Amino acid sequence: MTTSLLRELTSLLGPANVLHHKEDLMLYEYDGSVEKGRPEVVVFPHTTEQVSRIVKLAAKHQVPIVGRGAGTGLSGGALARSGGVMIVFARMNRILEIDLENQRAVVQPGVVNLDITREVEKAGLYFAPDPSSQKSCTIGGNVAENAGGPHTLAYGVTANHVAALELVLPDGEIVRVGSQHGDASGYDLCGLFVGSEGTLALVTEITVKLARKAEAVKTLLSIFDTVDDASQTVAEITARGITPAACEMVDGWTLGVIEDYVHAGFPRDSAAVLLLEVEGLCEAAETQAEAVAEVCRTHCAREVRVAKDEGERELLWKGRKNAFGALGRLAPSNYVLDGVIPRSKLPQALQHIQEIGKKYGFGIGNIFHAGDGNLHPIVLYDPRDAKALEKAIAASEEIIRYCVDLGGALTGEHGVGMEKSELMTLMFSEADFDLMRRVHDAFNPDSSLNPGKIFPLSKGCGEIRIKAKSGG
Amino acid sequence: MLTPDLAARLEAFLGAGLVTAKEEAPGSFAVDGVLPSAVVRPASALEVEEIVRFAAREKLAIVSCGSCSKLELGVPPARYDIALDMTGMCQIPHYDAGDLTLSVDAGMPLRRLEQTLAEKQQFLPLAAPCFETSTVGGAVASGIDSVLRQQYGTARDFLIGAEFVDGTGKLCKSGGRVVKNVTGYDLHKLLIGSLGTLCVITRLNFRTFPLAHVSRGHLASFAGAEGALAYRRQLEAAGLPLSNLEVLSPGIATILAVILRSAKCSVPQGLESGGWCSYVAWEGSEAVVARISREVETIARHTGATQGEILEKSADESLGGMLREAFEWLRFASPAVLLLRLALPEFTTEVSAGLFDILKANSSRGAILLRARGIVYFLVQEDTEEGAALDRLEKAAKDAIALAAGKRGYATLLHAPLALKSRASTWAGIPENVGMMRRVKHAFDPQGLFAPGRFWGGI
């Protein structure tokens, strides 16, 4: 980092919006993953024009850039793998426009996900993508990672709820893609940029689509004595063409951990629960709830509870959404995977994952979006034990490889980032990489924007590079 | 240019029977009168790779074709050496009914796919026109509208992956076969509406949907646009899950009535009322369908419908099916037709009046079909494709494009007389991000083999 770049950034943004002392930069060395990467300077722009000028300055000094929202990402996407300038969008946090009649809003990237819903809920609208971190994650980050959440089963991921973007390209050019009405003119560039993990452009404004709140919602907690019964239930619900708004599975071990922390009313003595939600018109919610409960009972559900009121419903979801926070109290380190498998293969996948755990001497917990096949196996390990770390890495790789072999994918919502870049060879051929690189180079030819993400650094096959978090 | 020598060499390495020379090539492969030099019909992705590599070596232009039902979309290609007939690739390599996911070859006819999925009580909401003959790849590449977009969205919402041969002649893939996947760039989304300018699509992966137990349709008539649009607004505000929501101006209703009658289908009374009409449809359990029926009828009354009827099953199927085919019958509604598709942030009575003012100013006949939020088909009719009539169509096109641009939308020319297509812009001017589109084009197709000149900005 040259002093002249620092001087120019400070002159552009003011000293209150530029951090460069080591003790300040350490805060931005981490995200929600186990990766690390420290930037050389952190800047806080307030406008798109400032973002453009920062990018141009970085290009002039040949320094890489990485964009960051709240830093809640789980794959190292917002970490500075190669140092450089980190652009944090926290101060671009205004909701610019709300069009209730046409169910649209225009927001800056630093707006917190849940705040969009809070702004429009009185009109009976909301922003559907609901990652577990939605109280703190930002919409810019959601767009970069094409974030999901429990309710994406029925309503789709972030890409399904973004109509248009304003972007700053790696050369500083400000462009717009997509349209107000959601139909692209020409190529679907909006569809390309959502989920590109900040490697093609920086997002400076988002037009989101707002969904209408359902008339009725029913939340069910189904309790099972075996994981297999729960997973067979999910497979059958899917096969019958029932699409709940959400279908989450938590295994018995994880339930105990959650209850110790959140006290959500989850049964400690069960092997697994399904947290199911159906919504729609009253008649539809009623019919679906009955259908779902019937499938649960067919697969030996010990009990099917229906939340009596909004308070009970919120408590159940609090338990689910605070699960990873609960896990963080347990072991020095835990590694959360993010594989996806076809739902028809869920029973065999969960069984195989347990076998992998036994093979390596780990217990593996599960809390995940069963309804769309998005697994989150949790491997607990002590990073002070070098052999344990090595085994955790090997176990994780074997699980991910198994997901891909079943016809699934590396990542359902956390993104590739740094964490899984070396595993991309499990899914993509040289021809696939060549094309993705050409598309990447079309917008980011110098790899100045978020370098070292998505693409494998080596040509080797599946060496995971995971660094344990230090401390507890 | 595919010379006889090159055609012979192409046939030599692909094998006899795969290459049809120009003289024998059916006219169906013509794009606005431009014929290919040869038609090649591959049976596998490997053959597609070989063809593309051959074309790259010999600098030949390729246009991928399915059933050829929508080749008139876009601009005629600047060069057209090889028509790649994809109908020879029509298998379903993977269908996991339990997971509601499907992988299907690009040349699979939509109708045959529908039948296969129906056996498992599922369907794909790619309800595109020319349904009887269209292929899956053609429907996606054309970007043509689906009549079910109100509830199910467009291909962008249920396409989960693709395989395709890029301009370097290599088979590539994007996405996967699971409903949730953020691994790598979503290149498959770029293929939607790309008119074959990026690659040759060989296979598409979709999520499928369960067939509903029960469905219903309703047709309401209104004295004027204001009533029909108020009805539409109230239906949307009510949050009812509707699978179809169409608003028809009197001209469209009249044409539709004629077509239904000539097809020996029953004609709902409202279509011949002389007023604006709105067709809505919904599906679900008996209880849900009954509830929505009551609400639709109530809203129709409250917004001043002059007539309203729940359609009996066969009438509903006929009407819904015919509206799915709107592109097909609108483009042949008169001896000379201009058909534009406008995409607008919202459709108001002001926009409606603006479009009818264009017709009035040009002394032309015409009509409007409003489909889902902001998508409008604007029809302008003349009795001849020559002289002053052609001038009027050209002016109407320019005025409609300007109106769309003024409302922060855009317009696409779906159909026009050939003489007009060479004069008017197929696309609403040059979009502001055409530079970015050129970068994408170059990344996929560095040599410009695929359908050169067919797309926005001369891409």
Short mmCIF file of C-alpha atoms in Angstrom, two decimals, chain B residues 72-227:
data_model
loop_
_atom_site.label_atom_id
_atom_site.label_comp_id
_atom_site.label_asym_id
_atom_site.label_seq_id
_atom_site.Cartn_x
_atom_site.Cartn_y
_atom_site.Cartn_z
CA GLU B 72 -38.27 -14.46 -37.46
CA LEU B 73 -37.47 -13.07 -34.01
CA GLY B 74 -34.43 -10.85 -34.08
CA VAL B 75 -32.58 -9.45 -37.07
CA PRO B 76 -31.70 -11.66 -40.07
CA PRO B 77 -28.17 -13.03 -39.69
CA ALA B 78 -25.37 -11.15 -41.40
CA ARG B 79 -24.05 -14.53 -42.58
CA TYR B 80 -25.77 -17.91 -42.60
CA ASP B 81 -23.75 -20.90 -43.70
CA ILE B 82 -25.00 -23.76 -41.53
CA ALA B 83 -28.43 -24.33 -40.04
CA LEU B 84 -27.92 -26.60 -37.07
CA ASP B 85 -31.09 -28.64 -36.82
CA MET B 86 -31.20 -29.68 -33.16
CA THR B 87 -34.31 -31.87 -33.43
CA GLY B 88 -32.10 -34.95 -33.63
CA MET B 89 -31.18 -34.46 -29.98
CA CYS B 90 -34.39 -35.20 -28.16
CA GLN B 91 -33.76 -37.52 -25.23
CA ILE B 92 -34.40 -37.11 -21.54
CA PRO B 93 -31.09 -38.26 -20.04
CA HIS B 94 -32.18 -37.61 -16.49
CA TYR B 95 -35.55 -37.19 -14.79
CA ASP B 96 -35.77 -37.50 -11.05
CA ALA B 97 -39.51 -37.25 -10.46
CA GLY B 98 -38.98 -37.59 -6.71
CA ASP B 99 -36.71 -34.54 -6.74
CA LEU B 100 -38.78 -32.65 -9.33
CA THR B 101 -35.74 -32.07 -11.50
CA LEU B 102 -35.20 -32.81 -15.13
CA SER B 103 -32.42 -32.78 -17.69
CA VAL B 104 -33.65 -32.73 -21.30
CA ASP B 105 -32.01 -32.45 -24.71
CA ALA B 106 -32.56 -29.15 -26.48
CA GLY B 107 -34.39 -30.70 -29.42
CA MET B 108 -37.14 -32.26 -27.31
CA PRO B 109 -40.58 -31.04 -28.43
CA LEU B 110 -42.47 -29.25 -25.67
CA ARG B 111 -45.57 -31.31 -26.33
CA ARG B 112 -43.72 -34.61 -25.92
CA LEU B 113 -42.05 -33.36 -22.77
CA GLU B 114 -45.42 -32.36 -21.38
CA GLN B 115 -46.75 -35.86 -21.95
CA THR B 116 -43.75 -37.47 -20.25
CA LEU B 117 -44.02 -35.23 -17.21
CA ALA B 118 -47.78 -35.66 -16.98
CA GLU B 119 -47.27 -39.39 -16.40
CA LYS B 120 -45.71 -38.40 -13.08
CA GLN B 121 -48.33 -35.70 -12.41
CA GLN B 122 -45.80 -32.96 -13.13
CA PHE B 123 -45.28 -30.25 -15.71
CA LEU B 124 -42.91 -27.51 -16.83
CA PRO B 125 -44.49 -24.03 -16.90
CA LEU B 126 -42.75 -23.15 -20.17
CA ALA B 127 -46.11 -22.49 -21.82
CA ALA B 128 -44.69 -20.93 -24.96
CA PRO B 129 -46.50 -20.32 -28.27
CA CYS B 130 -46.17 -22.73 -31.19
CA PHE B 131 -46.37 -25.29 -28.40
CA GLU B 132 -47.27 -28.19 -30.66
CA THR B 133 -43.99 -27.96 -32.55
CA SER B 134 -41.59 -25.89 -30.44
CA THR B 135 -38.54 -27.48 -28.92
CA VAL B 136 -37.36 -26.82 -25.38
CA GLY B 137 -34.10 -25.28 -26.63
CA GLY B 138 -35.90 -23.08 -29.12
CA ALA B 139 -38.41 -21.85 -26.56
CA VAL B 140 -35.64 -20.89 -24.13
CA ALA B 141 -33.31 -19.38 -26.73
CA SER B 142 -36.12 -17.33 -28.26
CA GLY B 143 -37.01 -15.82 -24.88
CA ILE B 144 -40.63 -15.95 -25.96
CA ASP B 145 -43.24 -15.37 -23.30
CA SER B 146 -45.04 -18.00 -21.25
CA VAL B 147 -48.73 -17.49 -20.59
CA LEU B 148 -48.22 -18.85 -17.06
CA ARG B 149 -45.70 -16.19 -16.07
CA GLN B 150 -48.13 -14.56 -13.63
CA GLN B 151 -47.63 -17.42 -11.19
CA TYR B 152 -44.60 -19.34 -12.38
CA GLY B 153 -42.42 -16.57 -13.77
CA THR B 154 -40.26 -17.13 -16.81
CA ALA B 155 -37.54 -19.64 -17.71
CA ARG B 156 -35.18 -17.59 -15.53
CA ASP B 157 -37.13 -18.84 -12.52
CA PHE B 158 -37.00 -22.57 -13.23
CA LEU B 159 -33.93 -23.16 -15.42
CA ILE B 160 -31.30 -24.65 -13.08
CA GLY B 161 -28.52 -25.57 -15.48
CA ALA B 162 -27.48 -26.14 -19.06
CA GLU B 163 -24.95 -27.83 -21.30
CA PHE B 164 -23.85 -26.12 -24.49
CA VAL B 165 -21.07 -25.97 -27.04
CA ASP B 166 -19.25 -22.66 -26.97
CA GLY B 167 -17.57 -20.86 -29.84
CA THR B 168 -14.31 -22.73 -29.29
CA GLY B 169 -16.14 -25.97 -30.02
CA LYS B 170 -16.06 -27.29 -26.46
CA LEU B 171 -18.94 -28.72 -24.52
CA CYS B 172 -19.44 -26.66 -21.36
CA LYS B 173 -21.90 -26.62 -18.55
CA SER B 174 -23.34 -24.19 -16.05
CA GLY B 175 -25.48 -24.76 -12.99
CA GLY B 176 -26.44 -28.33 -12.19
CA ARG B 177 -29.38 -30.62 -11.59
CA VAL B 178 -30.45 -29.52 -8.11
CA VAL B 179 -32.92 -26.80 -7.24
CA LYS B 180 -30.47 -24.82 -5.13
CA ASN B 181 -26.96 -24.19 -6.38
CA VAL B 182 -24.60 -21.23 -6.29
CA THR B 183 -21.51 -23.02 -7.61
CA GLY B 184 -19.78 -20.93 -10.26
CA TYR B 185 -21.26 -18.30 -12.56
CA ASP B 186 -24.89 -18.67 -13.68
CA LEU B 187 -23.96 -18.67 -17.35
CA HIS B 188 -27.12 -20.62 -18.21
CA LYS B 189 -29.22 -17.54 -17.45
CA LEU B 190 -27.49 -15.71 -20.31
CA LEU B 191 -28.80 -18.27 -22.78
CA ILE B 192 -32.44 -17.28 -22.20
CA GLY B 193 -33.55 -15.11 -25.09
CA SER B 194 -30.05 -15.13 -26.59
CA LEU B 195 -31.34 -16.23 -30.03
CA GLY B 196 -28.49 -18.70 -30.36
CA THR B 197 -25.85 -15.97 -30.45
CA LEU B 198 -23.74 -17.29 -27.58
CA CYS B 199 -23.50 -21.03 -28.09
CA VAL B 200 -25.33 -24.13 -29.25
CA ILE B 201 -27.58 -25.29 -26.43
CA THR B 202 -27.51 -29.09 -26.21
CA ARG B 203 -29.21 -29.76 -22.91
CA LEU B 204 -31.28 -27.87 -20.35
CA ASN B 205 -31.97 -28.66 -16.70
CA PHE B 206 -35.16 -27.54 -15.03
CA ARG B 207 -37.07 -27.84 -11.83
CA THR B 208 -40.51 -29.25 -12.52
CA PHE B 209 -43.81 -28.53 -10.79
CA PRO B 210 -46.72 -30.68 -9.59
CA LEU B 211 -49.85 -30.66 -11.73
CA ALA B 212 -52.73 -29.07 -9.87
CA HIS B 213 -55.72 -31.13 -8.88
CA VAL B 214 -58.27 -28.58 -10.00
CA SER B 215 -58.18 -25.46 -12.15
CA ARG B 216 -60.68 -22.81 -13.16
CA GLY B 217 -60.88 -19.91 -15.55
CA HIS B 218 -63.01 -16.79 -15.58
CA LEU B 219 -63.72 -14.23 -18.27
CA ALA B 220 -64.94 -10.75 -17.35
CA SER B 221 -65.91 -7.95 -19.74
CA PHE B 222 -65.70 -4.22 -19.15
CA ALA B 223 -66.95 -1.18 -20.99
CA GLY B 224 -63.50 0.38 -21.14
CA ALA B 225 -59.81 0.04 -20.31
CA GLU B 226 -60.23 1.78 -16.98
CA GLY B 227 -62.54 -0.88 -15.61
#
